[in-house]
XYZ file of C-alpha atoms in Angstrom:
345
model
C 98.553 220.352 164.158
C 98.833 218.204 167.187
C 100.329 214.708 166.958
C 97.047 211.865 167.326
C 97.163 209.837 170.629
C 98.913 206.428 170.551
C 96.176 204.216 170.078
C 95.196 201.933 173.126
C 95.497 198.647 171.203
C 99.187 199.757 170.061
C 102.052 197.037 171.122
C 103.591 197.390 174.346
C 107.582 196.599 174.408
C 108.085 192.660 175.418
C 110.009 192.554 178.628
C 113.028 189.857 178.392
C 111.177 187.830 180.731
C 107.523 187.794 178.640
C 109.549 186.859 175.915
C 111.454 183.829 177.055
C 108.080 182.646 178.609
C 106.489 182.949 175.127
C 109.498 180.928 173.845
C 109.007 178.256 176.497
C 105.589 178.285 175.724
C 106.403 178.024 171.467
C 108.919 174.938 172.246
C 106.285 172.568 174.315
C 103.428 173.173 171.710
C 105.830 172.268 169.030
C 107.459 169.681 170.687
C 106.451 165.586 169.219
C 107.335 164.045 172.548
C 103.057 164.213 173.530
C 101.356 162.001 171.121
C 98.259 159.685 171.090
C 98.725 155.830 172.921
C 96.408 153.521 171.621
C 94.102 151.810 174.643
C 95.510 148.442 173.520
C 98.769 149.612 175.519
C 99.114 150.049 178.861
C 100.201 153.284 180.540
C 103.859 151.954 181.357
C 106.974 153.653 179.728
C 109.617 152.008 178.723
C 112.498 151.810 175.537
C 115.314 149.208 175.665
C 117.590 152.393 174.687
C 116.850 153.629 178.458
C 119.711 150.801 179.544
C 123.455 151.842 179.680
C 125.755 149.643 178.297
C 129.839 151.504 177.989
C 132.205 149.166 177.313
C 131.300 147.990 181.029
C 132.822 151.042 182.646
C 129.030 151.880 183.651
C 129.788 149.586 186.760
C 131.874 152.104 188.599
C 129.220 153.490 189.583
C 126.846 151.881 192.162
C 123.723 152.565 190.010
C 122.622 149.378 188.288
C 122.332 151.162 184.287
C 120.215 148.025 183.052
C 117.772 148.105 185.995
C 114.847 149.445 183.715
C 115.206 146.769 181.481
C 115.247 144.067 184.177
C 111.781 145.079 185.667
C 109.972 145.232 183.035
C 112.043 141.571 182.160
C 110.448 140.649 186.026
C 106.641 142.267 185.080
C 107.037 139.936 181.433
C 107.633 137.204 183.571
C 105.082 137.336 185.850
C 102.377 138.037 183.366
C 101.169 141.249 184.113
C 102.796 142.706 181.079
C 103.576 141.707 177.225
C 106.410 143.699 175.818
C 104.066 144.916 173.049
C 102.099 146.482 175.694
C 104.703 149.047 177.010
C 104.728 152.468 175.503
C 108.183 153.699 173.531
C 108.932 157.435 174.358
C 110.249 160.094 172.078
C 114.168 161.222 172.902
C 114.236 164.827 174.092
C 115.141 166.930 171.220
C 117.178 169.920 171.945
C 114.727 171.993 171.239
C 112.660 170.390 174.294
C 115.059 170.658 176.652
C 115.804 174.238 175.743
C 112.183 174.240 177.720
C 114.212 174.096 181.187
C 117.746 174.388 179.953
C 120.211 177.186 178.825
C 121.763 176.812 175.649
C 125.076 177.143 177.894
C 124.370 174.079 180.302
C 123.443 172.136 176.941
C 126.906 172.822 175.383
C 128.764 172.107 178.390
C 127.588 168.545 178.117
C 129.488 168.502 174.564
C 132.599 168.097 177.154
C 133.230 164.357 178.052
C 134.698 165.529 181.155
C 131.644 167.482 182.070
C 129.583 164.626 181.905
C 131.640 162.455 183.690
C 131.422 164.505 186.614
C 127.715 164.690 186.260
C 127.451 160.929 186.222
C 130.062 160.460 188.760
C 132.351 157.848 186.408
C 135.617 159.857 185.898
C 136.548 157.366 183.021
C 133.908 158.759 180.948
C 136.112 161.736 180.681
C 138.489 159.986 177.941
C 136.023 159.442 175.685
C 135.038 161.544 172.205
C 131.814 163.345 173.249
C 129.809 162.040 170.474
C 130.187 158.408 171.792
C 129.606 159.816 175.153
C 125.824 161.069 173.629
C 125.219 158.158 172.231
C 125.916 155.703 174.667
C 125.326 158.179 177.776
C 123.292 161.001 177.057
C 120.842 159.402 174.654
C 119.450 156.629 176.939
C 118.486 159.821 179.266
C 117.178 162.015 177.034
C 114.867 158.895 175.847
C 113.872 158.322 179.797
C 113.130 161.918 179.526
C 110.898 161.828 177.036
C 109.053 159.414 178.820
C 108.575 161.358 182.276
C 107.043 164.105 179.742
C 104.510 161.787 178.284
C 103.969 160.133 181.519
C 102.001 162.958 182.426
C 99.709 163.018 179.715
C 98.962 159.279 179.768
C 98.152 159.775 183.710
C 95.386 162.514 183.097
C 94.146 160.303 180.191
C 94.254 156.984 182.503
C 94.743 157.955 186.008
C 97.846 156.802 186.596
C 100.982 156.013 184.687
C 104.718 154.502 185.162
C 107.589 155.413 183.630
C 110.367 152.848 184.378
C 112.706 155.551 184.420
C 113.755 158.614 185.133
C 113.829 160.737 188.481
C 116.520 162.799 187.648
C 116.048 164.435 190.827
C 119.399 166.293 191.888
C 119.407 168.049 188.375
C 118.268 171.797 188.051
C 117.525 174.018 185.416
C 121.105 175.260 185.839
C 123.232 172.139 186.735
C 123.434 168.404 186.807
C 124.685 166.338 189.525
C 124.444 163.092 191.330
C 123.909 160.964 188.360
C 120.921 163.052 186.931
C 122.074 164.968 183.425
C 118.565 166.211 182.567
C 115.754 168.015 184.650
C 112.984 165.351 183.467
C 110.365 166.255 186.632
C 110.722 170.006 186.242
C 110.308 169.769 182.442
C 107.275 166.991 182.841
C 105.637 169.676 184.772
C 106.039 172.269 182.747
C 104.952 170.427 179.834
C 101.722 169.137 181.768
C 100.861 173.533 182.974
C 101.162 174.581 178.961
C 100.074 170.920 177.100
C 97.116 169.829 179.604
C 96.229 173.350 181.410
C 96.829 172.182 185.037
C 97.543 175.256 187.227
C 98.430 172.998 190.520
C 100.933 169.770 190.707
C 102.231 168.058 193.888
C 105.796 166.113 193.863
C 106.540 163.939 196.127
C 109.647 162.917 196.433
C 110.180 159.376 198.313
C 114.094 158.586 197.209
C 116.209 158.125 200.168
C 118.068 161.389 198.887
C 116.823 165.155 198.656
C 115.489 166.145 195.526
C 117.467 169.244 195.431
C 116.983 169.931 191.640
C 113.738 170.486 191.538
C 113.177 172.365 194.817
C 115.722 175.213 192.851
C 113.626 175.324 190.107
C 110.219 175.215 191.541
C 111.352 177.472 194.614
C 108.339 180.163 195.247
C 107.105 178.800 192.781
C 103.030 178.445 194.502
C 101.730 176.072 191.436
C 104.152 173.185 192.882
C 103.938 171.617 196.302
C 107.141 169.390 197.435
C 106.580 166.649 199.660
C 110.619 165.087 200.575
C 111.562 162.581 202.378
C 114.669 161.913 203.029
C 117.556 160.850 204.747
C 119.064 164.138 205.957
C 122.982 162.955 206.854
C 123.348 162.111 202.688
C 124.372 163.590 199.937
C 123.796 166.148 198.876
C 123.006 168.289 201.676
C 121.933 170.856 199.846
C 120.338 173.152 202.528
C 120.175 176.378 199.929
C 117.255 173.898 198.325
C 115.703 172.245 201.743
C 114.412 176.132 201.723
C 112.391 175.294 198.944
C 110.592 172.618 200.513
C 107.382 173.018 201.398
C 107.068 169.739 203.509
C 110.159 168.240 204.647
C 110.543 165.322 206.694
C 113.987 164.439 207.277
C 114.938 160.836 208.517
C 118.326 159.469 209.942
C 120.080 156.753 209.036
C 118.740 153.680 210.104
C 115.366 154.454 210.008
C 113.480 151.592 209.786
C 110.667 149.934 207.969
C 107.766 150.743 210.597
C 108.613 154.385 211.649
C 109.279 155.183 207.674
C 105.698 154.003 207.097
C 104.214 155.971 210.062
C 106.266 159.046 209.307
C 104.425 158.871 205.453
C 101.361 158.385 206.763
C 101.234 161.160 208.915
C 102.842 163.465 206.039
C 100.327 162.222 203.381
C 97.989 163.548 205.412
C 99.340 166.571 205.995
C 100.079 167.237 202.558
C 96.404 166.152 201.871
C 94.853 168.789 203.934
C 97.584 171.715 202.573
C 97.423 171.209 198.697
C 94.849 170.152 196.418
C 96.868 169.306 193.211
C 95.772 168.138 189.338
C 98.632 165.925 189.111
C 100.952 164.301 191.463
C 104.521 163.197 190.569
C 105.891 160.272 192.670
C 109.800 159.655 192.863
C 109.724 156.491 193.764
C 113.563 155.562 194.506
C 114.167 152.114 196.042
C 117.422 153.513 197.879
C 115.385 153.539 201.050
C 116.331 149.365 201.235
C 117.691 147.866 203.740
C 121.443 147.497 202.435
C 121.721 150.061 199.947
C 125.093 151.554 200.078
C 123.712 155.465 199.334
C 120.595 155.599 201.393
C 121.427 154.298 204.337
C 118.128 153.552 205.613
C 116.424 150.156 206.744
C 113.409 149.659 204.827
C 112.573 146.167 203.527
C 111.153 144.953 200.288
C 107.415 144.924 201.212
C 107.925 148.226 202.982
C 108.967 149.536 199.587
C 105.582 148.225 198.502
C 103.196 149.144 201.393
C 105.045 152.690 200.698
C 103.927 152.581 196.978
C 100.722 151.325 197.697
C 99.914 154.042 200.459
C 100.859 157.001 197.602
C 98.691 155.701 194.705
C 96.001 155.295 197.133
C 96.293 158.738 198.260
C 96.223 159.911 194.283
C 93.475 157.262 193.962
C 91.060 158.524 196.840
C 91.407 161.532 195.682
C 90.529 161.118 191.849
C 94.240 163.083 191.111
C 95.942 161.623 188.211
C 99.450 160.136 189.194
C 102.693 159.489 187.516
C 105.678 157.170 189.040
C 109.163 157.525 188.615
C 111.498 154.966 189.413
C 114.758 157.162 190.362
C 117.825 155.782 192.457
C 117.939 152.455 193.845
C 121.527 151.348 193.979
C 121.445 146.948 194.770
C 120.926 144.680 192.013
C 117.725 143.676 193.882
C 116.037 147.166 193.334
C 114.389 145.733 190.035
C 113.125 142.849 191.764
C 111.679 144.951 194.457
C 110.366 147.469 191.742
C 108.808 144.678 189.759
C 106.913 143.540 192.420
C 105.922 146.538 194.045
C 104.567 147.161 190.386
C 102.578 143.441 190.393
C 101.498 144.333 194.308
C 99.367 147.698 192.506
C 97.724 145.938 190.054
């Protein structure tokens, strides 16, 4: 007798690649860091544990680690803002960043001397690696947690800031340039699984190339990339300027009125070549005038104006926006931030 037919509703073999999207998938629905903000808070992120404070080696490196904390100090001030107002993120568990991350690029960052390259502060090396995650790696995995839930609070509010984060230069595959944790890739994957958006635009305003997530996103038609950036800086990555899909490259010097021309002309590009449910802004204050990284000329109400001209092009628009406040490397980038922040309201 003849063996029956296979039956058409029988189980087809997974691939490899069906099943680690069905694993990504399984982490961000069981992951805590989306939860419900009550309206009595305003949609600004922001957790005291996002400032770095290591036995004051943190100041070898030209990044100001308690800038977060001093702009929303400048916003209290000011009174546009009472600290009971901010929201407190979720740290990235593991488990979350296994959403982007290999298991292997996670473990290497149980190496001091890993890290320490990542963050660009070679004493860091010295250190036992589990007061390197707390005092390091946790206030990053907390601003990561926030760029996730950023995204939700946007398409609940219309816009949102999170008063970190920006890890720009990191991939999937590798940290770099001060950025341990791939916080806009993951925020966007989150926000295509947790708030089934199919289209998200990132643009990308530090005054360095976002070379981390133009690797991940590369061909990649869900995500548009807007950079701008100063070309002649680090990291010169030109594998990921590939990846772009709008580039405009600047040169050092560039100054406060061509910058603002050269965005207006590329918002409007971007607005006739992509119609996106969610836009990510990196908003970096390294494009002022004096930074020692960026290298560009732009002054504090340029920073501003520059803000101003991306929410309204979110705004106009009715597409949900998130900020990020990325590199910045003066101690007047808070300041700036702060009132940049005071200028949108």
């Amino acid at each position: 007798m003849a063996a029956a037919p296979a039956s058409s509703s029988a189980a087809l073999p997974t691939s490899p690649a069906s099943g680690a999207e069905n694993l990504r998938r399984s982490r961000i629905l069981s992951s805590k860091l989306y939860f419900d903000v009550p309206r009595s808070k305003v949609p600004v992120i922001y957790s005291s544990s996002y400032n770095i404070t290591f036995l004051g080696i943190e100041k070898l490196h030209p990044f100001d680690s308690s800038k977060w904390g001093r702009v929303c100090e400048f916003l209290i001030k000011a009174g546009v803002l009472r600290k009971t107002q901010t929201v407190e993120p979720l740290e990235a568990t593991n488990d979350d960043l296994l959403v982007v991350h290999s298991e292997s690029y996670l473990k290497s960052l149980k190496s001091s001397l890993k890290v320490s390259i990542i963050v660009e502060v070679p004493p860091v090396a010295i250190f036992p690696n589990w007061l390197v995650q707390q005092k390091v790696l946790h206030p990053f995995r907390k601003q990561v947690g926030g760029s996730i839930l950023s995204a939700k609070l946007a398409l609940e509010r219309g816009w949102a800031i999170n008063v970190g984060g920006g890890f720009h230069h990191c991939s999937a595959a590798e940290g770099g340039g001060f950025c341990v944790y791939a916080d806009i890739t993951l925020c966007i994957q989150f926000a295509f699984v947790r708030l089934n958006i199919s289209r998200a635009m990132i643009i990308d305003l530090d005054a360095h190339q976002g070379n981390g997530h133009e690797k991940d996103f590369a061909n990649d038609d869900r995500v548009y990339i807007l950079d701008m950036y100063n070309a002649g800086i680090y990291p010169l990555d030109y594998e990921a300027r590939r990846y772009i899909d709008q580039k405009v490259e600047l040169v050092s010097g560039t100054n406060t009125e061509s910058y603002l021309e050269q965005l207006d002309k590329a918002l409007e590009v971007a607005k006739i070549n992509f119609d996106p449910e969610l836009v990510v802004y990196n908003a970096g204050t390294d494009i002022l005038e004096g930074d020692p990284l960026g290298r560009l000329k732009i002054s504090p109400e340029g920073v501003a104006t520059r803000d101003e001209k991306v929410f309204r092009f979110a705004k106009e628009r009715n597409i949900p926006l998130i900020m990020l406040t990325s590199g910045g490397y003066m101690k007047s980038s808070a300041r700036v931030i702060a009132d940049s922040i005071i200028n949108l309201k």
